[in-house]
Amino acid sequence: MITKPKGCSDIYGKEGRYFRKVDQIVSLMAEVYHYDYIRTPIFESSELFHRGIGESTDVVKKEMYDFEDKGGRKMTLRPEGTAGVVRSYIENKMYGNPVQPVKLYYSGTMYRYERPQSGRDRELTQFGFELLGTNDPCADAEIISFAYQVYKILGLKSVKVKINSLGDSSSRLTYREKLIHYLKPHIDTFCKDCQTRLLENPLRILDCKIDCNHPILKEAPITLDSLNQESKKHFEEVCSYLDLLKIPYEVDPTIVRGLDYYNHTVFEFVCEIEGKNLAIGAGGRYNGLVSTLGGPQTSCVGFASGIGRVVLAMQEEGVEEVEDSIDLFLFYVNEEEKKYAVFLSQELRLAGYKTEMEYLGRSMKAQFRQADRLKAKFLILLNSKDLDQNEVKVKNNQTKEEELVHLDALIYYLDEKMEENNEEEIFLPGKEE
Ligand code: HAM
């Protein structure tokens, strides 16, 4: 038997329905927050990630799926979405769009060669938002609140928002010096990778997978103490906008993020899953990435979330299962009735009803069983005699009440009955319940 690659999943059934729910809420919310959809290639030239994410990050050093195409070009399966979105922003000159800033969202698979475990996959699906072209702190707050509202609407109650600031490039430099000075005398007690990181990129020691809990790091200097006036002001404004929006958050100086393109605000959304704190989403400001990749100086902020982890968190919190149920099931026995079932199911689907019919020519008893398995709300029983009178029998599958309904009035009748049945609605902020 050929099996799936390690760290990959077949997502279907109940899990597939949770995934779809996340995607649905994200796209609905992206509309109200006015983020346009973008889809970029799953593979890009390797150079994009080397330059964009940073040579000394774990993602680039250890986790990239690199390959050479048949023309000898070095390619990489994308490990995240931001670099590709920024490449597209530059290549398509979106910085020249009349409407600014540019607000984009995406959802797709990413690839990281990691050690697979619960919540850590090699093929993962992320959704993400990027707001390109403004340095206003209200944009940082908008991205954080947008993500927070998505999680709330999905039913996650215990999600925690942790934020920090790395400051601008000059604050980061001051911090780098302080950190090197602090760590140098102890660096022999750290892993080999961290020893090379000390001069190359000391910030990456703080989120090293081996040494992130090293006792020396507990007393390490924090980025917030190295912020210059401007960076401090930016961070204070982000916090005050979050207060205004009533987004609960915790300032956590240990958040430094594992990708090199960040400055100023960085944040993570954390949930407890199977006894461990896992980031279900994360992001931050990246004011230098567009120019690093050859575009004009552009201030940006963004966020991405692993849908697999969001689904784990939904299951952990007991968010109601997304049921596989239908509105209508069409029954028939003979060939003439079947033809009408084929025709009518198309009409009912186009009218917006989740409709199923019999495909296997089973007995009425077996069709009733199938309709029950699918939790059909109403049953439509097609019978040649009724059809001659342009009528069908409609049965409420809960109350078992049955009525003959004229075909011309069928949609109207169903609209009324369904409303009485009290359809569950997706709740969007500001929408009347
Ligand atoms: P990241 O922190 O590398 O940031 O990934 C974002 C989220 O993707 C994580 O919080 C986690 O939920 C999920 N994730 C990452 N790796 C895995 C994995 N191996 N298995 C399962 N889930 C995973 C970024 O990717 C940035 N592009 C975020 C961003 C957007 N920053 C600015 N704009």
Short mmCIF file of C-alpha atoms and ligand atoms in Angstrom, two decimals:
data_model
loop_
_atom_site.label_atom_id
_atom_site.label_comp_id
_atom_site.label_asym_id
_atom_site.label_seq_id
_atom_site.Cartn_x
_atom_site.Cartn_y
_atom_site.Cartn_z
CA MET A 1 0.00 0.00 0.00
CA ILE A 2 1.29 3.47 -0.84
CA THR A 3 0.97 5.71 2.23
CA LYS A 4 1.02 9.48 2.65
CA PRO A 5 4.34 11.22 3.31
CA LYS A 6 5.37 11.71 6.96
CA GLY A 7 3.99 14.90 8.50
CA CYS A 8 1.17 15.19 5.95
CA SER A 9 -2.55 14.52 6.52
CA ASP A 10 -5.62 13.49 4.61
CA ILE A 11 -8.20 15.96 5.84
CA TYR A 12 -11.77 14.77 5.31
CA GLY A 13 -15.00 13.93 7.13
CA LYS A 14 -15.46 15.69 10.47
CA GLU A 15 -11.98 17.27 10.36
CA GLY A 16 -12.58 18.42 6.80
CA ARG A 17 -15.79 20.14 7.91
CA TYR A 18 -13.91 21.99 10.69
CA PHE A 19 -11.29 23.09 8.13
CA ARG A 20 -14.00 24.30 5.79
CA LYS A 21 -15.69 26.21 8.59
CA VAL A 22 -12.42 28.02 9.37
CA ASP A 23 -11.97 28.92 5.69
CA GLN A 24 -15.59 30.11 5.44
CA ILE A 25 -15.33 32.39 8.50
CA VAL A 26 -11.95 33.74 7.33
CA SER A 27 -13.31 34.67 3.91
CA LEU A 28 -16.49 36.21 5.37
CA MET A 29 -14.45 38.24 7.86
CA ALA A 30 -11.94 39.24 5.15
CA GLU A 31 -14.85 40.78 3.27
CA VAL A 32 -16.05 42.91 6.17
CA TYR A 33 -12.51 43.99 7.05
CA HIS A 34 -12.02 44.62 3.30
CA TYR A 35 -9.04 42.35 2.55
CA ASP A 36 -8.82 41.20 -1.08
CA TYR A 37 -8.03 37.56 -1.93
CA ILE A 38 -4.56 36.68 -3.24
CA ARG A 39 -3.24 33.32 -4.41
CA THR A 40 0.47 32.97 -5.07
CA PRO A 41 2.47 29.93 -6.30
CA ILE A 42 3.13 27.03 -3.96
CA PHE A 43 6.75 27.06 -5.12
CA GLU A 44 8.94 30.09 -5.65
CA SER A 45 12.62 30.64 -6.41
CA SER A 46 14.68 29.61 -3.36
CA GLU A 47 16.33 33.03 -3.30
CA LEU A 48 13.02 34.65 -2.28
CA PHE A 49 12.98 32.80 1.04
CA HIS A 50 16.74 33.03 1.64
CA ARG A 51 16.60 36.81 1.29
CA GLY A 52 13.15 37.32 2.74
CA ILE A 53 13.06 35.06 5.81
CA GLY A 54 16.76 35.20 6.71
CA GLU A 55 19.70 32.83 6.13
CA SER A 56 20.21 32.08 9.81
CA THR A 57 16.60 31.19 10.66
CA ASP A 58 15.66 27.55 11.31
CA VAL A 59 13.08 27.74 8.56
CA VAL A 60 15.70 28.55 5.91
CA LYS A 61 18.60 26.57 7.39
CA LYS A 62 16.81 23.34 8.24
CA GLU A 63 13.22 23.23 7.10
CA MET A 64 13.03 24.16 3.44
CA TYR A 65 11.82 21.75 0.77
CA ASP A 66 14.35 22.71 -1.92
CA PHE A 67 14.49 21.18 -5.36
CA GLU A 68 15.94 21.83 -8.77
CA ASP A 69 13.46 21.94 -11.63
CA LYS A 70 14.18 20.30 -14.99
CA GLY A 71 15.72 23.56 -16.20
CA GLY A 72 18.19 23.55 -13.30
CA ARG A 73 16.50 26.43 -11.41
CA LYS A 74 16.64 26.33 -7.61
CA MET A 75 13.09 26.23 -6.27
CA THR A 76 11.49 25.86 -2.85
CA LEU A 77 8.04 24.78 -1.70
CA ARG A 78 6.87 27.84 0.23
CA PRO A 79 7.38 27.54 4.00
CA GLU A 80 5.10 30.55 4.66
CA GLY A 81 2.96 33.04 2.76
CA THR A 82 4.36 36.52 3.47
CA ALA A 83 7.47 36.35 1.22
CA GLY A 84 5.36 35.28 -1.79
CA VAL A 85 2.76 37.99 -1.16
CA VAL A 86 5.51 40.62 -0.94
CA ARG A 87 7.16 39.28 -4.12
CA SER A 88 3.80 39.62 -5.88
CA TYR A 89 3.23 43.11 -4.40
CA ILE A 90 6.55 44.25 -5.93
CA GLU A 91 6.28 42.34 -9.22
CA ASN A 92 2.74 43.64 -9.85
CA LYS A 93 3.63 47.15 -8.66
CA MET A 94 0.77 47.15 -6.16
CA TYR A 95 2.54 50.01 -4.35
CA GLY A 96 1.31 52.15 -7.28
CA ASN A 97 -2.36 51.11 -6.89
CA PRO A 98 -4.68 54.10 -6.52
CA VAL A 99 -6.23 52.46 -3.44
CA GLN A 100 -3.73 52.41 -0.56
CA PRO A 101 -2.86 50.69 1.71
CA VAL A 102 -3.09 47.29 0.02
CA LYS A 103 -4.97 44.72 2.14
CA LEU A 104 -4.69 41.06 1.17
CA TYR A 105 -5.66 37.68 2.57
CA TYR A 106 -4.81 34.13 1.58
CA SER A 107 -5.24 30.53 2.56
CA GLY A 108 -3.09 27.66 1.35
CA THR A 109 -0.60 24.90 2.04
CA MET A 110 2.94 25.59 3.27
CA TYR A 111 5.82 23.13 3.66
CA ARG A 112 8.34 22.85 6.48
CA TYR A 113 10.66 19.92 7.06
CA GLU A 114 10.02 19.71 10.82
CA ARG A 115 9.91 16.81 13.27
CA PRO A 116 6.20 15.87 13.03
CA GLN A 117 4.12 15.79 16.21
CA SER A 118 0.61 16.85 17.21
CA GLY A 119 0.19 20.40 15.85
CA ARG A 120 3.50 20.32 13.96
CA ASP A 121 3.23 19.13 10.38
CA ARG A 122 5.39 19.10 7.28
CA GLU A 123 2.48 20.10 5.09
CA LEU A 124 0.41 22.71 6.90
CA THR A 125 -2.41 25.00 5.84
CA GLN A 126 -2.22 28.65 6.83
CA PHE A 127 -4.60 31.52 6.38
CA GLY A 128 -3.07 34.96 6.61
CA PHE A 129 -3.69 38.69 6.24
CA GLU A 130 -1.17 41.30 5.08
CA LEU A 131 -1.66 45.07 5.28
CA LEU A 132 0.95 46.73 3.06
CA GLY A 133 1.70 50.46 2.81
CA THR A 134 1.20 52.05 6.22
CA ASN A 135 3.21 52.45 9.40
CA ASP A 136 0.20 53.64 11.40
CA PRO A 137 -0.05 51.74 14.73
CA CYS A 138 -3.81 51.44 14.16
CA ALA A 139 -2.93 49.02 11.32
CA ASP A 140 -1.04 46.76 13.77
CA ALA A 141 -4.08 46.87 16.06
CA GLU A 142 -6.43 46.14 13.14
CA ILE A 143 -4.50 42.99 12.19
CA ILE A 144 -4.45 41.77 15.80
CA SER A 145 -8.14 42.48 16.35
CA PHE A 146 -9.10 40.94 12.97
CA ALA A 147 -7.36 37.70 13.95
CA TYR A 148 -8.83 37.82 17.46
CA GLN A 149 -12.37 38.24 16.10
CA VAL A 150 -11.90 35.32 13.68
CA TYR A 151 -10.93 33.07 16.61
CA LYS A 152 -13.84 34.34 18.74
CA ILE A 153 -16.38 33.71 15.98
CA LEU A 154 -14.94 30.22 15.54
CA GLY A 155 -15.82 29.67 19.19
CA LEU A 156 -12.35 29.77 20.79
CA LYS A 157 -12.73 31.20 24.26
CA SER A 158 -9.34 30.62 25.85
CA VAL A 159 -7.12 32.14 23.16
CA LYS A 160 -4.50 34.52 24.63
CA VAL A 161 -2.93 37.43 22.75
CA LYS A 162 0.74 38.04 23.59
CA ILE A 163 2.53 41.05 22.16
CA ASN A 164 5.98 42.57 22.22
CA SER A 165 8.04 45.09 20.29
CA LEU A 166 11.43 44.54 18.67
CA GLY A 167 11.63 48.24 17.78
CA ASP A 168 12.98 49.80 14.60
CA SER A 169 16.34 48.84 13.08
CA SER A 170 18.36 51.12 15.36
CA SER A 171 16.62 49.76 18.49
CA ARG A 172 17.26 46.24 17.23
CA LEU A 173 20.96 47.03 16.83
CA THR A 174 21.19 48.38 20.39
CA TYR A 175 19.46 45.23 21.62
CA ARG A 176 21.75 42.97 19.59
CA GLU A 177 24.83 44.50 21.24
CA LYS A 178 23.34 44.08 24.73
CA LEU A 179 22.36 40.48 24.04
CA ILE A 180 25.78 39.50 22.67
CA HIS A 181 27.45 41.14 25.68
CA TYR A 182 25.16 39.22 28.07
CA LEU A 183 25.38 35.81 26.38
CA LYS A 184 29.07 35.74 25.44
CA PRO A 185 30.41 34.51 28.82
CA HIS A 186 27.87 31.61 28.87
CA ILE A 187 27.79 30.64 25.21
CA ASP A 188 29.75 27.37 25.78
CA THR A 189 26.75 26.02 27.69
CA PHE A 190 24.48 26.47 24.65
CA CYS A 191 24.00 24.12 21.67
CA LYS A 192 26.37 24.23 18.67
CA ASP A 193 23.81 26.12 16.56
CA CYS A 194 23.44 28.83 19.20
CA GLN A 195 27.22 29.22 19.37
CA THR A 196 27.26 30.19 15.69
CA ARG A 197 24.13 32.29 16.15
CA LEU A 198 25.82 34.49 18.77
CA LEU A 199 27.51 36.76 16.25
CA GLU A 200 25.45 35.84 13.22
CA ASN A 201 21.97 36.46 14.63
CA PRO A 202 21.78 36.38 18.46
CA LEU A 203 17.99 36.97 18.50
CA ARG A 204 17.53 33.46 17.11
CA ILE A 205 19.10 32.02 20.31
CA LEU A 206 15.98 33.18 22.17
CA ASP A 207 13.68 30.94 20.13
CA CYS A 208 16.10 28.03 19.61
CA LYS A 209 14.10 24.77 19.72
CA ILE A 210 16.81 23.17 21.94
CA ASP A 211 17.83 26.04 24.19
CA CYS A 212 14.77 28.29 24.45
CA ASN A 213 14.36 27.21 28.11
CA HIS A 214 18.05 27.58 29.03
CA PRO A 215 18.23 29.10 32.58
CA ILE A 216 20.63 31.86 31.39
CA LEU A 217 17.90 33.18 29.07
CA LYS A 218 15.60 33.90 32.04
CA GLU A 219 17.69 36.95 32.98
CA ALA A 220 18.55 37.96 29.41
CA PRO A 221 18.00 41.60 28.44
CA ILE A 222 14.58 42.28 26.87
CA THR A 223 13.87 44.15 23.65
CA LEU A 224 11.48 46.61 25.35
CA ASP A 225 14.42 48.10 27.33
CA SER A 226 16.28 48.91 24.09
CA LEU A 227 13.48 50.75 22.30
CA ASN A 228 14.27 54.29 21.19
CA GLN A 229 11.68 57.07 21.64
CA GLU A 230 10.00 56.51 18.28
CA SER A 231 9.71 52.74 18.72
CA LYS A 232 8.39 53.17 22.26
CA LYS A 233 5.74 55.59 20.98
CA HIS A 234 4.72 53.16 18.21
CA PHE A 235 4.29 50.32 20.70
CA GLU A 236 2.35 52.46 23.20
CA GLU A 237 -0.01 53.53 20.44
CA VAL A 238 -0.58 49.92 19.32
CA CYS A 239 -1.45 49.06 22.94
CA SER A 240 -3.81 52.00 23.30
CA TYR A 241 -5.63 51.07 20.07
CA LEU A 242 -5.99 47.51 21.38
CA ASP A 243 -7.47 48.96 24.60
CA LEU A 244 -9.86 51.04 22.52
CA LEU A 245 -10.93 47.92 20.61
CA LYS A 246 -11.24 45.99 23.92
CA ILE A 247 -8.84 43.29 22.79
CA PRO A 248 -7.35 41.66 25.90
CA TYR A 249 -3.59 41.19 25.55
CA GLU A 250 -0.52 40.52 27.60
CA VAL A 251 2.86 42.16 26.96
CA ASP A 252 5.30 39.26 26.80
CA PRO A 253 8.94 40.28 26.31
CA THR A 254 9.92 36.69 25.43
CA ILE A 255 8.13 36.88 22.06
CA VAL A 256 10.80 37.47 19.39
CA ARG A 257 9.44 35.36 16.47
CA GLY A 258 11.48 32.91 14.41
CA LEU A 259 11.63 34.82 11.12
CA ASP A 260 14.09 37.67 10.51
CA TYR A 261 11.88 40.17 8.72
CA TYR A 262 10.13 41.57 11.80
CA ASN A 263 10.55 44.92 13.50
CA HIS A 264 8.33 46.91 15.90
CA THR A 265 5.22 44.92 16.88
CA VAL A 266 5.35 41.12 17.14
CA PHE A 267 2.54 38.97 18.52
CA GLU A 268 1.29 35.43 19.03
CA PHE A 269 -2.11 33.88 19.73
CA VAL A 270 -1.66 31.03 22.17
CA CYS A 271 -4.02 28.19 23.16
CA GLU A 272 -3.55 25.26 25.47
CA ILE A 273 -3.74 22.09 23.38
CA GLU A 274 -3.15 18.64 24.90
CA GLY A 275 -1.51 20.27 27.93
CA LYS A 276 0.92 22.35 25.85
CA ASN A 277 0.84 26.04 24.97
CA LEU A 278 0.77 26.21 21.18
CA ALA A 279 0.75 29.28 18.95
CA ILE A 280 -2.32 28.96 16.73
CA GLY A 281 -1.35 32.17 14.94
CA ALA A 282 1.35 34.81 14.89
CA GLY A 283 2.65 37.82 13.05
CA GLY A 284 4.04 41.29 13.27
CA ARG A 285 5.29 44.36 11.48
CA TYR A 286 7.84 43.99 8.70
CA ASN A 287 8.84 47.43 7.45
CA GLY A 288 12.05 46.29 5.73
CA LEU A 289 10.90 43.27 3.71
CA VAL A 290 9.58 45.04 0.60
CA SER A 291 12.85 46.98 0.16
CA THR A 292 14.99 43.89 0.97
CA LEU A 293 13.25 42.13 -1.92
CA GLY A 294 13.86 45.02 -4.32
CA GLY A 295 10.73 47.17 -3.92
CA PRO A 296 10.32 50.69 -2.55
CA GLN A 297 10.49 51.28 1.22
CA THR A 298 7.04 50.12 2.40
CA SER A 299 5.73 49.64 5.92
CA CYS A 300 3.69 46.47 6.40
CA VAL A 301 2.09 44.36 9.08
CA GLY A 302 0.59 40.88 8.86
CA PHE A 303 -0.47 37.67 10.49
CA ALA A 304 -0.83 33.96 9.70
CA SER A 305 -2.49 31.05 11.43
CA GLY A 306 -2.13 27.29 11.10
CA ILE A 307 -5.60 25.93 10.37
CA GLY A 308 -4.63 22.48 11.70
CA ARG A 309 -3.79 24.01 15.08
CA VAL A 310 -6.97 26.12 15.07
CA VAL A 311 -8.99 22.94 14.48
CA LEU A 312 -7.13 21.15 17.31
CA ALA A 313 -7.95 24.10 19.59
CA MET A 314 -11.63 24.01 18.53
CA GLN A 315 -11.80 20.30 19.34
CA GLU A 316 -9.95 20.79 22.64
CA GLU A 317 -12.41 23.52 23.66
CA GLY A 318 -15.36 21.37 22.62
CA VAL A 319 -16.55 23.77 19.91
CA GLU A 320 -19.69 22.16 18.56
CA GLU A 321 -19.01 19.64 15.86
CA VAL A 322 -19.79 20.78 12.35
CA GLU A 323 -22.48 18.28 11.37
CA ASP A 324 -22.84 16.66 7.99
CA SER A 325 -26.55 17.27 7.50
CA ILE A 326 -28.82 18.17 4.60
CA ASP A 327 -32.05 20.08 4.08
CA LEU A 328 -33.87 17.76 1.69
CA PHE A 329 -33.82 14.15 0.56
CA LEU A 330 -35.66 13.13 -2.60
CA PHE A 331 -37.25 9.66 -2.71
CA TYR A 332 -38.36 7.76 -5.79
CA VAL A 333 -39.11 4.22 -6.89
CA ASN A 334 -39.65 4.05 -10.65
CA GLU A 335 -37.77 5.46 -13.65
CA GLU A 336 -40.22 8.30 -14.29
CA GLU A 337 -39.99 9.46 -10.67
CA LYS A 338 -36.20 9.18 -10.83
CA LYS A 339 -36.07 11.52 -13.85
CA TYR A 340 -38.11 14.03 -11.91
CA ALA A 341 -35.83 13.60 -8.88
CA VAL A 342 -32.79 14.42 -11.02
CA PHE A 343 -34.52 17.53 -12.40
CA LEU A 344 -35.99 18.69 -9.09
CA SER A 345 -32.75 18.25 -7.12
CA GLN A 346 -31.03 20.68 -9.50
CA GLU A 347 -33.87 23.21 -9.04
CA LEU A 348 -33.77 22.89 -5.25
CA ARG A 349 -29.97 23.16 -5.11
CA LEU A 350 -30.10 26.30 -7.22
CA ALA A 351 -32.69 27.67 -4.79
CA GLY A 352 -30.07 27.24 -2.06
CA TYR A 353 -31.18 23.99 -0.43
CA LYS A 354 -28.68 21.29 0.51
CA THR A 355 -30.33 18.50 -1.40
CA GLU A 356 -29.61 14.80 -1.78
CA MET A 357 -31.36 12.06 -3.70
CA GLU A 358 -31.24 8.31 -4.03
CA TYR A 359 -28.49 7.06 -6.39
CA LEU A 360 -28.44 3.31 -5.81
CA GLY A 361 -32.03 2.31 -6.63
CA ARG A 362 -32.64 1.05 -3.07
CA SER A 363 -35.91 0.14 -1.42
CA MET A 364 -38.02 2.88 0.24
CA LYS A 365 -36.97 1.50 3.64
CA ALA A 366 -33.28 1.84 2.74
CA GLN A 367 -33.92 5.36 1.38
CA PHE A 368 -35.51 6.36 4.70
CA ARG A 369 -32.45 5.00 6.52
CA GLN A 370 -30.15 6.99 4.23
CA ALA A 371 -32.18 10.20 4.79
CA ASP A 372 -31.92 9.69 8.56
CA ARG A 373 -28.17 9.10 8.37
CA LEU A 374 -27.84 12.39 6.51
CA LYS A 375 -30.10 14.12 9.09
CA ALA A 376 -32.40 15.42 6.35
CA LYS A 377 -34.78 18.09 7.64
CA PHE A 378 -37.47 17.45 5.03
CA LEU A 379 -38.22 14.48 2.81
CA ILE A 380 -39.68 14.89 -0.65
CA LEU A 381 -41.52 11.78 -1.76
CA LEU A 382 -41.93 11.60 -5.52
CA ASN A 383 -44.81 9.49 -6.60
CA SER A 384 -46.05 9.16 -10.21
CA LYS A 385 -49.67 9.68 -9.22
CA ASP A 386 -48.93 12.92 -7.37
CA LEU A 387 -46.62 14.10 -10.15
CA ASP A 388 -49.48 13.72 -12.65
CA GLN A 389 -51.32 16.30 -10.51
CA ASN A 390 -48.13 18.46 -10.37
CA GLU A 391 -47.81 17.70 -6.68
CA VAL A 392 -45.23 16.17 -4.32
CA LYS A 393 -45.47 14.91 -0.78
CA VAL A 394 -43.27 16.86 1.67
CA LYS A 395 -42.61 15.32 5.06
CA ASN A 396 -41.06 17.08 8.04
CA ASN A 397 -38.52 14.49 9.18
CA GLN A 398 -38.77 15.60 12.81
CA THR A 399 -42.49 16.08 13.39
CA LYS A 400 -43.33 13.48 10.69
CA GLU A 401 -46.09 15.83 9.45
CA GLU A 402 -46.82 15.31 5.77
CA GLU A 403 -48.39 17.62 3.18
CA LEU A 404 -49.13 17.50 -0.53
CA VAL A 405 -47.60 20.59 -2.11
CA HIS A 406 -48.13 21.95 -5.62
CA LEU A 407 -44.85 22.07 -7.55
CA ASP A 408 -45.31 25.77 -8.38
CA ALA A 409 -45.49 26.54 -4.65
CA LEU A 410 -42.76 24.14 -3.50
CA ILE A 411 -39.87 26.62 -3.03
CA TYR A 412 -42.18 29.12 -1.31
CA TYR A 413 -43.49 26.35 0.96
CA LEU A 414 -39.97 25.15 1.83
CA ASP A 415 -38.75 28.72 2.50
CA GLU A 416 -41.53 29.15 5.04
CA LYS A 417 -41.09 25.76 6.69
CA MET A 418 -37.31 26.10 6.92
CA GLU A 419 -37.65 29.47 8.59
CA GLU A 420 -40.01 27.92 11.13
CA ASN A 421 -37.37 25.22 11.66
CA ASN A 422 -35.08 28.03 12.82
CA GLU A 423 -31.96 27.83 10.71
CA GLU A 424 -28.62 28.32 12.48
CA GLU A 425 -26.91 31.44 11.16
CA ILE A 426 -23.27 32.49 11.08
CA PHE A 427 -22.98 35.44 13.42
CA LEU A 428 -21.01 38.39 12.10
CA PRO A 429 -20.28 41.46 14.23
CA GLY A 430 -23.00 44.05 13.88
CA LYS A 431 -25.40 41.67 12.18
CA GLU A 432 -28.80 41.40 13.88
CA GLU A 433 -29.35 37.98 15.41
P1 HAM B 1 4.88 31.51 11.74
O1 HAM B 1 4.88 31.84 13.18
O2 HAM B 1 6.07 30.83 11.20
O3 HAM B 1 4.64 32.88 10.96
O4 HAM B 1 3.61 30.65 11.39
C1 HAM B 1 2.31 31.11 11.69
C2 HAM B 1 1.47 29.99 12.27
O5 HAM B 1 1.49 28.86 11.39
C3 HAM B 1 1.95 29.45 13.60
O6 HAM B 1 1.52 30.25 14.66
C4 HAM B 1 1.28 28.09 13.62
O7 HAM B 1 -0.08 28.21 13.98
C5 HAM B 1 1.35 27.67 12.15
N1 HAM B 1 2.49 26.78 11.92
C6 HAM B 1 3.77 27.12 11.68
N2 HAM B 1 4.52 26.02 11.50
C7 HAM B 1 3.70 24.95 11.63
C8 HAM B 1 3.86 23.52 11.52
N3 HAM B 1 5.02 22.96 11.23
N4 HAM B 1 2.77 22.75 11.70
C9 HAM B 1 1.56 23.28 11.97
N5 HAM B 1 1.34 24.62 12.07
C10 HAM B 1 2.39 25.44 11.90
C11 HAM B 1 4.53 32.97 9.60
O8 HAM B 1 4.40 32.04 8.87
C12 HAM B 1 4.46 34.40 9.12
N6 HAM B 1 4.37 34.38 7.66
C13 HAM B 1 3.29 35.14 9.73
C14 HAM B 1 3.17 36.54 9.23
C15 HAM B 1 2.34 37.00 8.27
N7 HAM B 1 3.89 37.55 9.64
C16 HAM B 1 3.55 38.64 8.96
N8 HAM B 1 2.63 38.31 8.11
#
